[in-house]
Short mmCIF file of C-alpha atoms in Angstrom, two decimals:
data_model
loop_
_atom_site.label_atom_id
_atom_site.label_comp_id
_atom_site.label_asym_id
_atom_site.label_seq_id
_atom_site.Cartn_x
_atom_site.Cartn_y
_atom_site.Cartn_z
CA MET A 129 192.63 66.43 39.41
CA LEU A 130 192.25 63.80 42.00
CA ASP A 131 191.23 60.36 40.96
CA TYR A 132 189.55 57.96 43.36
CA GLY A 133 188.60 55.27 41.04
CA ALA A 134 185.10 55.86 39.71
CA ILE A 135 185.01 59.36 41.16
CA SER A 136 187.29 61.99 39.80
CA LEU A 137 187.45 65.43 41.32
CA GLU A 138 188.78 68.44 39.56
CA LEU A 139 190.12 71.00 41.90
CA GLY A 140 189.32 74.01 39.66
CA THR A 141 185.72 72.98 39.18
CA MET A 142 185.36 72.39 42.89
CA LEU A 143 186.86 75.75 43.69
CA THR A 144 184.57 77.46 41.14
CA GLN A 145 181.55 75.65 42.54
CA LEU A 146 182.58 76.58 46.08
CA ILE A 147 182.94 80.27 45.13
CA VAL A 148 179.61 80.22 43.25
CA PHE A 149 177.99 78.51 46.27
CA ILE A 150 179.40 81.12 48.68
CA ILE A 151 178.28 83.97 46.35
CA LEU A 152 174.85 82.36 46.04
CA LEU A 153 174.71 81.90 49.82
CA LEU A 154 175.62 85.57 50.36
CA ALA A 155 173.07 86.68 47.74
CA VAL A 156 170.36 84.50 49.29
CA ARG A 157 171.33 85.83 52.69
CA LYS A 158 171.22 89.43 51.56
CA PHE A 159 168.20 89.35 49.25
CA ALA A 160 166.07 86.50 50.59
CA MET A 161 167.00 85.92 54.20
CA GLY A 162 166.98 89.64 55.15
CA PRO A 163 163.37 90.23 54.07
CA ILE A 164 162.28 86.85 55.42
CA MET A 165 163.94 87.59 58.74
CA ALA A 166 162.39 91.08 58.74
CA VAL A 167 158.94 89.54 58.14
CA MET A 168 159.61 86.94 60.81
CA GLU A 169 160.74 89.68 63.24
CA LYS A 170 157.61 91.72 62.48
CA ARG A 171 155.50 88.63 63.04
CA ARG A 172 157.30 87.93 66.34
CA GLN A 173 156.75 91.53 67.50
CA HIS A 174 153.12 91.38 66.42
CA ILE A 175 152.60 88.14 68.40
CA GLU A 176 154.37 89.64 71.44
CA ASN A 177 152.14 92.72 71.18
CA GLU A 178 149.03 90.54 70.93
CA ILE A 179 150.15 88.50 73.95
CA ALA A 180 150.84 91.71 75.93
CA THR A 181 147.46 93.13 74.88
CA ALA A 182 145.73 89.91 75.87
CA GLU A 183 147.52 89.95 79.23
CA ARG A 184 146.50 93.59 79.83
CA SER A 185 142.91 92.72 78.87
CA ARG A 186 142.95 89.76 81.23
CA GLN A 187 144.28 91.93 84.06
CA GLU A 188 141.66 94.59 83.33
CA ALA A 189 138.95 91.92 83.30
CA GLU A 190 140.18 90.56 86.63
CA ALA A 191 140.23 94.10 88.07
CA LEU A 192 136.68 94.72 86.79
CA LEU A 193 135.55 91.38 88.21
CA ALA A 194 137.09 92.23 91.58
CA GLU A 195 135.41 95.67 91.48
CA GLN A 196 132.04 94.09 90.61
CA ARG A 197 132.42 91.61 93.45
CA ARG A 198 133.30 94.44 95.85
CA VAL A 199 130.28 96.48 94.69
CA LEU A 200 128.05 93.39 94.99
CA ASP A 201 129.34 92.71 98.51
CA GLU A 202 128.71 96.37 99.44
CA ALA A 203 125.18 96.14 98.03
CA ARG A 204 124.55 92.94 99.97
CA SER A 205 125.82 94.42 103.23
CA GLU A 206 123.83 97.62 102.63
CA SER A 207 120.64 95.66 101.92
CA LYS A 208 121.24 93.58 105.06
CA ALA A 209 121.70 96.77 107.08
CA ILE A 210 118.48 98.19 105.60
CA LEU A 211 116.59 95.00 106.44
CA ASP A 212 118.02 94.99 109.97
CA ARG A 213 117.00 98.64 110.46
CA ALA A 214 113.51 97.90 109.11
CA ALA A 215 113.14 94.90 111.43
CA LYS A 216 114.31 96.98 114.41
CA GLN A 217 111.91 99.78 113.50
CA ALA A 218 109.05 97.28 113.15
CA SER A 219 109.95 95.75 116.51
CA ASP A 220 110.17 99.18 118.15
CA GLU A 221 106.84 100.21 116.59
CA ALA A 222 105.20 96.98 117.79
CA ALA A 223 106.55 97.54 121.30
CA ARG A 224 105.28 101.15 121.23
CA ILE A 225 101.82 100.04 120.05
CA ILE A 226 101.68 97.34 122.74
CA ALA A 227 102.75 99.85 125.41
CA GLU A 228 100.10 102.32 124.22
CA ALA A 229 97.46 99.58 124.23
CA GLN A 230 98.44 98.53 127.74
CA ALA A 231 98.37 102.14 128.93
CA THR A 232 94.94 102.62 127.35
CA ALA A 233 93.70 99.39 128.93
CA GLU A 234 95.01 100.48 132.33
CA ARG A 235 93.40 103.89 131.93
CA LEU A 236 90.08 102.31 130.91
CA LYS A 237 90.33 99.89 133.83
CA ALA A 238 91.04 102.76 136.23
CA ASP A 239 88.13 104.76 134.75
CA ALA A 240 85.84 101.73 135.10
CA SER A 241 86.98 101.18 138.69
CA ALA A 242 86.33 104.85 139.45
CA ASP A 243 82.87 104.59 137.82
CA ILE A 244 82.11 101.46 139.86
CA ALA A 245 83.29 103.17 143.06
CA ARG A 246 81.09 106.18 142.29
CA GLU A 247 78.11 103.93 141.60
CA VAL A 248 78.73 102.01 144.84
CA GLU A 249 78.90 105.27 146.79
CA LYS A 250 75.76 106.49 145.05
CA ALA A 251 73.98 103.20 145.89
CA LYS A 252 75.17 103.46 149.50
CA ALA A 253 73.90 107.04 149.71
CA GLU A 254 70.55 105.99 148.28
CA LEU A 255 70.44 103.09 150.72
CA ARG A 256 71.19 105.44 153.63
CA ASP A 257 68.46 107.77 152.45
CA GLN A 258 66.02 104.88 152.20
CA MET A 259 67.12 103.56 155.61
CA ALA A 260 66.62 106.97 157.11
CA GLY A 261 63.18 107.20 155.53
CA LEU A 262 62.28 103.74 156.71
CA SER A 263 63.60 104.48 160.18
CA VAL A 264 61.47 107.59 160.37
CA LEU A 265 58.50 105.62 159.06
CA LEU A 266 59.11 102.87 161.61
CA ALA A 267 59.53 105.34 164.42
CA SER A 268 56.31 107.09 163.45
CA LYS A 269 54.47 103.80 163.30
CA ILE A 270 55.88 102.74 166.64
CA ILE A 271 54.88 106.01 168.19
CA GLU A 272 51.44 105.78 166.66
CA LYS A 273 50.82 102.37 168.00
CA GLU A 274 52.32 101.97 171.38
CA LEU A 275 53.10 98.39 170.94
CA ASP A 276 54.12 95.85 173.43
CA GLU A 277 57.54 94.25 173.29
CA ALA A 278 56.48 91.33 171.08
CA ALA A 279 54.75 93.64 168.58
CA GLN A 280 57.79 95.95 168.58
CA LYS A 281 60.12 93.00 167.86
CA GLU A 282 57.84 91.92 165.06
CA ALA A 283 57.87 95.44 163.55
CA VAL A 284 61.71 95.59 163.72
CA ASP A 285 61.98 92.17 162.06
CA LYS A 286 59.57 93.25 159.38
CA PHE A 287 61.58 96.43 158.88
CA LEU A 288 64.85 94.46 158.59
CA ALA A 289 63.23 92.10 156.11
CA GLN A 290 62.14 95.08 153.96
CA VAL A 291 65.62 96.57 154.17
CA GLY A 292 67.17 93.22 153.28
CA GLU A 293 64.99 92.96 150.16
CA ARG A 294 66.11 96.36 148.97
CA LEU A 295 69.80 95.56 149.42
#
């Protein structure tokens, strides 16, 4: 026994308490700490699995998002190409229609010019026929009337006036 004034320590009791404490510590370690540590280890593994699953899900979501963006970009570029083709086709069709209209207008103009030329030739032929008839008529009248020079000039002037009215 050790005596320190108000505190006295007995070596046997201390040794017994130390042995009981060590036995209790070993028992707690074996029976309580083992299962608690096993539960804690299971919980740690479960959390790690959840974190890994969440990370895989995040990566899959990012991959799906990237795929959706790629598909959306492809759809946009395809729709732009379709619109460009449609605009080009419309432009080509408009140019074709304009060219056809111009060709038709030129053809109609040429046909009208040809019709006018035919009508002019027809009018000239009719005029020649009338002139010939009038010339014959004038000649017959001149022959019938043996006119003097003044009367002949007057007849020619009258004839030219009649021809001028018909032109």
